[in-house]
Amino acid sequence: MNYPFDLGSVGRAVKGISISGRVIFWASLLILSLGLPFMTPRLPVMGGLDRALHDLYRFSLAPKAANDSDITVLLYDDAVARETGKTTPVDRALLASALRAIEKAGARAVGIDMIFIQPTDDEDVLIDTLSQMTIPVYVAFADPENDQAAYWDMSIADDASNYQNEFWTRIDNPKVKRVSPVIGVDKTGIARNWPHLGNSGRPQLAAALGGAEDLAKGYTGAITFSHLTDEEIEAGLQFATDMFPTLPLDTVTDSELLGYFQHLISDRIVLVGADTFNSDQLSTPITRFSNQSTVAGVTVHAHMLRQSLDRNFPVRLPQWGLLLLVVLFIVAGAATATIERRPVALVFAVALQTVGLALLPIILHRNGYDFLNFPAFGISLSWLLVFLSVGYTLRTRTSTERAFARSALGKFLPESVALEILEKPEKLKLEGDERPIYMLFTDLEGFTRFSHNRRPQETATVLNRYLEDMSQVILDHEGTIDKFVGDAIIAFWGAPIAEEEDARNSVACAIALHKTSERLRVELSKGENMLGRTRIGLNFGHATVGNFGGERRIQYTALGDAMNIAARLEGANKYLNTDILVSDAVKERAPEFCYRPMGAVLLSGVGTAMKVYEPIDDERSAYTADLVDVIVRIEGRLGGAEQRLRELAAKHPEDKAVMSMVDRFNNLTLEKPYELGGK
């Protein structure tokens, strides 16, 4: 869209403020609008809105997965807890038995999303099992410095930390390693990003299991979640969890069941975690918008593990890139504010930019960028601030320019030209300006006779209807109406704004005016008292165009000899029995139309003879070529021209214009033109 944006005009709009005040105003506005997107993510409300929007996008863009081939989850759930009679701490003997079964079934590695911070009577069997494991085992370790003791009550912090350290000193196996179980969870309990692990040196559980410690180190971007395919959801499976094969922990301790489910353990990474009532339950971006409101923490680790295995760690949009986007929307907001009095264009521009902003996270995602902290609402605020500020400033411009434009143009300009003048009043000079224009004159033949014996009100109604319909034709063809003189209309093209299509529009308008006038003759006539035909003259030339008048009244009009020629062409129709006459200059500039040569004439008050033409688009065009041939023969002094003209007139007796050419056969050339004289 082409925005008529001009910072200079905006600045002039606040001319009532001192220069220093204006500088401070615009500098403050620029700094604030540039800074808002960088500040809003840290604000409670705006940051929350941005994160909610991120979750909606993450839900919409989440890939669909039918069944993961690398990851299996074993849960210490409520059913297992009832069987063992232990909820927390978990049954460590059962866990030990499960680890041995997992190893025997051929798992690639095990990740345990459980911490061990208090003694139990069955801890020795678990410690012995861990010490003898031959496959990699990654066990969660709660670090008081890096997770702020989020995994235990502060009242038992010292005892818990001491026991955890003692537990690990008893495991003498390089295959068993400590990892961080931390997930990026906000205050509302939503897990959406990878955590900042501080300086502990321990990798995150999923990164270690997936062999992506280096890629995940320092990465705090979004977790890439997936969900089940539509078919499996319809089958009753869980939206956010069942893409990972999930079994109760005690399933693998039963040799018979283990044989049945061994294919879900062999050559897989097995995650072991708790899923008991009200324990380690998290909401995620994809569960926020589904009927599965929360998932177990170990399931979030499964999603992170899938991301690690896929090496899917998108980069964050650099600050300069974000700044560039902010500047782009600021400029767009300022430009949109300049769209005055064009509601359709304004709505379209706002809608286009809204869609553009809405698509940005998707575009970033498709191009490998993390949009977790994309400040969509911050950019929206910046756009709104600039839009309102610039819009208000522009609308406080003095009403003098607008009042002048309205009074000068009124209803005499096409809508597109009037709007452009209102946007840029400087295009409409207050003095005369010489420029090439296309000038059109019309006159309604015999209107005085038509009005005879009619009531004045009836005559006014007919005239108003005629002028209204004819004026609309001119405006539809981008013409400027100069004035009405009784039943006559004067219009031109090329001022106040010249367009490339002025020549075509002017000729097309003349033809359309003729058709409209013929229609109105039928509609407005009563009985034998017919409305007369409309004569039209069209010329091209230089004229002085501008506002003329006195202090009390001015009129936007055109003056000059070229205007007089257009008026004479209109009158010449009466004597040549034509409806429209255009000059040779018009014909040359609009060659796409069909023209009939009407010979040469010497107009009243004009010292030089000129060729005139009648533009047509009806059945008369079928024999126009014959008429052109006659004129060529006449101008070339070839024999048989008069005979061919008479034959043409006889063949088309209804065409009075051709008949008139027979009468003035000896006066059709520039050397011997038809002199209208004082007629």
Coordinates of C-alpha atoms in Angstrom, one line a residue, residues 144-418:
P144 CA 20.6 -26.3 46.7
E145 CA 22.4 -23.5 45.0
N146 CA 21.0 -23.8 41.5
D147 CA 17.4 -24.9 42.1
Q148 CA 16.9 -22.9 45.3
A149 CA 16.0 -26.1 47.2
A150 CA 12.8 -26.4 45.2
Y151 CA 12.7 -30.1 45.8
W152 CA 12.5 -30.1 49.5
D153 CA 11.1 -28.1 52.4
M154 CA 13.6 -25.6 53.8
S155 CA 12.9 -26.9 57.3
I156 CA 14.8 -30.1 56.4
A157 CA 17.3 -28.6 54.0
D158 CA 20.4 -29.4 55.9
D159 CA 19.4 -33.0 56.7
A160 CA 18.2 -33.6 53.1
S161 CA 21.3 -32.2 51.5
N162 CA 23.6 -34.2 53.8
Y163 CA 21.8 -37.4 53.2
Q164 CA 21.8 -36.9 49.4
N165 CA 25.5 -36.4 49.4
E166 CA 26.0 -39.5 51.6
F167 CA 23.8 -41.5 49.2
W168 CA 25.9 -40.6 46.3
T169 CA 29.2 -41.4 48.0
R170 CA 28.0 -45.0 48.4
I171 CA 27.6 -45.4 44.6
D172 CA 30.9 -46.3 43.1
N173 CA 30.0 -46.6 39.4
P174 CA 31.1 -44.3 36.6
K175 CA 28.1 -45.4 34.6
V176 CA 25.8 -43.6 37.1
K177 CA 25.9 -39.8 36.9
R178 CA 24.2 -37.0 38.6
V179 CA 22.1 -34.6 36.5
S180 CA 19.8 -31.6 37.1
P181 CA 16.1 -32.4 36.9
V182 CA 15.2 -28.6 36.7
I183 CA 12.7 -27.5 34.1
G184 CA 11.9 -23.9 33.3
V185 CA 8.6 -23.4 35.2
D186 CA 7.1 -20.0 35.8
K187 CA 5.2 -18.9 38.9
T188 CA 1.9 -20.2 37.5
G189 CA 3.3 -23.7 37.2
I190 CA 3.7 -23.7 33.4
A191 CA 6.7 -25.5 32.0
R192 CA 7.6 -23.9 28.7
N193 CA 11.4 -23.4 28.6
W194 CA 14.8 -25.0 29.3
P195 CA 16.2 -23.8 32.6
H196 CA 19.3 -21.7 33.4
L197 CA 21.5 -24.2 35.3
G198 CA 24.0 -21.8 36.8
N199 CA 27.6 -22.9 37.5
S200 CA 27.0 -26.4 38.9
G201 CA 28.5 -28.0 35.8
R202 CA 25.8 -30.7 35.8
P203 CA 23.9 -31.2 32.6
Q204 CA 20.1 -31.2 32.4
L205 CA 18.6 -34.7 32.6
A206 CA 17.2 -34.7 29.1
A207 CA 20.3 -33.1 27.5
A208 CA 22.5 -35.8 29.1
L209 CA 20.3 -38.7 28.1
G210 CA 20.1 -37.3 24.5
G211 CA 23.9 -36.6 24.3
A212 CA 23.2 -32.9 23.7
E213 CA 25.0 -31.4 26.7
D214 CA 27.0 -29.0 24.6
L215 CA 24.0 -27.8 22.5
A216 CA 21.8 -27.4 25.6
K217 CA 24.5 -25.7 27.7
G218 CA 23.3 -22.1 28.2
Y219 CA 20.1 -22.7 26.1
T220 CA 17.1 -21.3 27.8
G221 CA 14.7 -21.3 24.9
A222 CA 11.4 -23.0 24.5
I223 CA 10.7 -26.7 25.0
T224 CA 9.5 -28.2 21.7
F225 CA 6.3 -30.1 22.6
S226 CA 4.5 -32.5 20.3
H227 CA 1.1 -34.1 20.6
L228 CA -0.8 -37.2 19.3
T229 CA -2.3 -37.5 15.9
D230 CA -6.0 -36.8 15.6
E231 CA -6.7 -40.5 14.9
E232 CA -5.1 -41.6 18.2
I233 CA -6.8 -38.8 20.2
E234 CA -10.2 -40.0 18.8
A235 CA -9.2 -43.5 20.0
G236 CA -9.1 -42.2 23.6
L237 CA -5.3 -41.8 24.1
Q238 CA -3.9 -38.9 26.1
F239 CA -3.2 -35.8 24.0
A240 CA 0.2 -34.8 25.4
T241 CA 1.7 -38.0 26.9
D242 CA 0.7 -41.1 25.0
M243 CA 3.0 -40.5 22.0
F244 CA 5.6 -41.9 24.5
P245 CA 5.0 -45.6 25.3
T246 CA 4.1 -45.5 29.1
L247 CA 4.0 -48.4 31.5
P248 CA 3.6 -48.7 35.3
L249 CA 7.0 -49.3 36.9
D250 CA 6.0 -52.7 38.3
T251 CA 5.2 -54.0 34.9
V252 CA 8.9 -54.6 34.1
T253 CA 9.5 -56.4 37.4
D254 CA 7.1 -59.2 36.3
S255 CA 9.1 -61.5 34.0
E256 CA 6.1 -62.6 32.1
L257 CA 4.9 -59.1 31.4
L258 CA 8.4 -57.9 30.7
G259 CA 8.6 -60.5 27.9
Y260 CA 5.4 -59.1 26.4
F261 CA 6.7 -55.4 26.6
Q262 CA 10.4 -56.0 26.0
H263 CA 10.2 -54.4 22.6
L264 CA 9.3 -51.1 24.4
I265 CA 12.5 -51.4 26.4
S266 CA 15.1 -52.9 24.1
D267 CA 17.4 -50.3 22.4
R268 CA 15.4 -47.4 24.0
I269 CA 16.0 -44.7 26.5
V270 CA 13.9 -45.3 29.5
L271 CA 12.7 -42.5 31.7
V272 CA 11.6 -43.4 35.3
G273 CA 9.5 -40.9 37.3
A274 CA 6.6 -40.4 39.7
D275 CA 3.1 -39.6 38.7
T276 CA 1.2 -39.7 41.9
F277 CA -1.8 -37.5 42.9
N278 CA -0.8 -33.9 43.3
S279 CA 2.9 -34.7 42.9
D280 CA 5.2 -33.1 40.3
Q281 CA 2.2 -32.1 38.0
L282 CA 2.9 -29.4 35.5
S283 CA 1.0 -27.5 32.9
T284 CA 2.5 -27.0 29.5
P285 CA 1.8 -24.8 26.5
I286 CA 0.0 -27.6 24.7
T287 CA -2.0 -28.8 27.8
R288 CA -3.3 -25.2 28.4
F289 CA -5.5 -25.5 25.4
S290 CA -6.5 -29.2 25.7
N291 CA -8.6 -31.4 28.0
Q292 CA -5.4 -32.8 29.5
S293 CA -4.7 -30.0 31.9
T294 CA -1.4 -31.3 33.4
V295 CA 1.3 -33.9 32.9
A296 CA 3.9 -35.5 35.1
G297 CA 7.3 -33.8 35.3
V298 CA 8.8 -36.9 33.8
T299 CA 6.7 -36.5 30.7
V300 CA 8.1 -32.9 30.2
H301 CA 11.5 -34.5 30.5
A302 CA 10.4 -36.9 27.7
H303 CA 9.6 -34.0 25.4
M304 CA 12.9 -32.4 26.2
L305 CA 14.7 -35.6 25.5
R306 CA 13.0 -35.9 22.1
Q307 CA 14.2 -32.3 21.4
S308 CA 17.7 -33.3 22.5
L309 CA 17.7 -36.4 20.2
D310 CA 16.5 -34.2 17.3
R311 CA 19.2 -31.6 18.1
N312 CA 16.4 -29.0 17.9
F313 CA 17.6 -26.0 19.7
P314 CA 16.4 -22.9 17.7
V315 CA 18.4 -19.7 18.2
R316 CA 16.9 -16.6 19.7
L317 CA 16.2 -13.7 17.4
P318 CA 19.2 -11.2 17.8
Q319 CA 18.5 -7.9 19.5
W320 CA 19.3 -6.0 16.3
G321 CA 16.8 -8.2 14.4
L322 CA 14.1 -7.4 17.0
L323 CA 15.0 -3.7 16.9
L324 CA 14.6 -3.8 13.1
L325 CA 11.2 -5.3 13.4
V326 CA 10.2 -2.7 16.0
V327 CA 11.4 0.1 13.7
L328 CA 9.4 -1.4 10.8
F329 CA 6.2 -1.4 12.8
I330 CA 6.8 2.1 14.2
V331 CA 7.1 3.4 10.7
A332 CA 4.1 1.5 9.6
G333 CA 2.1 2.9 12.6
A334 CA 3.1 6.4 11.8
A335 CA 2.3 5.9 8.1
T336 CA -1.1 4.4 8.9
A337 CA -2.0 7.4 11.0
T338 CA -1.7 9.6 7.9
I339 CA -4.5 7.8 6.2
E340 CA -7.2 10.4 6.8
R341 CA -10.9 10.2 5.7
R342 CA -10.3 6.8 4.0
P343 CA -11.9 4.3 6.3
V344 CA -11.6 1.4 3.9
A345 CA -7.9 2.1 3.3
L346 CA -7.3 2.6 7.0
V347 CA -9.1 -0.7 8.0
F348 CA -7.1 -2.5 5.3
A349 CA -3.8 -1.1 6.5
V350 CA -4.5 -1.9 10.1
A351 CA -5.7 -5.4 9.2
L352 CA -2.6 -6.0 7.0
Q353 CA -0.2 -5.0 9.8
T354 CA -2.2 -7.0 12.4
V355 CA -1.9 -10.1 10.2
G356 CA 1.8 -9.4 9.6
L357 CA 2.4 -9.2 13.3
A358 CA 0.4 -12.3 13.9
L359 CA 2.4 -14.2 11.3
L360 CA 5.8 -13.1 12.6
P361 CA 6.1 -15.9 15.3
I362 CA 5.2 -18.4 12.7
I363 CA 7.8 -17.0 10.2
L364 CA 10.4 -17.0 12.9
H365 CA 9.5 -20.6 13.8
R366 CA 9.7 -21.7 10.2
N367 CA 13.1 -20.1 9.9
G368 CA 14.7 -21.8 12.9
Y369 CA 14.2 -19.0 15.5
D370 CA 12.9 -19.4 19.0
F371 CA 9.9 -17.1 19.5
L372 CA 9.5 -17.8 23.3
N373 CA 10.2 -14.2 24.3
F374 CA 8.9 -12.5 21.2
P375 CA 7.2 -9.3 22.5
A376 CA 4.1 -9.2 20.3
F377 CA 2.1 -7.1 22.8
G378 CA 5.1 -4.8 23.3
I379 CA 5.3 -4.2 19.5
S380 CA 1.6 -3.7 19.4
L381 CA 1.9 -1.1 22.2
S382 CA 4.6 0.7 20.3
W383 CA 2.6 0.7 17.1
L384 CA -0.5 2.0 19.0
L385 CA 1.5 4.7 20.7
V386 CA 3.0 6.0 17.5
F387 CA -0.3 5.6 15.6
L388 CA -2.3 7.7 18.2
S389 CA 0.5 10.3 18.6
V390 CA 1.1 10.9 15.0
G391 CA -2.6 10.7 14.2
Y392 CA -3.6 13.2 16.8
T393 CA -0.8 15.5 15.7
L394 CA -1.8 15.4 12.1
R395 CA -5.5 16.0 13.0
T396 CA -4.6 19.2 14.9
R397 CA -3.4 20.9 11.7
T398 CA -5.1 24.2 11.2
S399 CA -8.5 23.9 9.5
T400 CA -7.5 26.6 7.0
E401 CA -6.0 24.2 4.5
R402 CA -8.8 21.8 4.7
A403 CA -11.5 24.5 4.5
F404 CA -9.8 25.9 1.4
A405 CA -9.5 22.5 -0.2
R406 CA -13.1 21.7 0.5
S407 CA -14.4 25.0 -0.8
A408 CA -12.2 24.9 -3.9
L409 CA -13.0 21.4 -4.9
G410 CA -16.4 20.8 -3.5
K411 CA -18.1 18.1 -5.4
F412 CA -16.4 19.0 -8.7
L413 CA -13.4 16.6 -8.4
P414 CA -13.3 12.8 -8.6
E415 CA -13.0 11.1 -5.2
S416 CA -9.4 9.9 -5.7
V417 CA -8.2 13.4 -6.7
A418 CA -10.1 15.1 -3.9

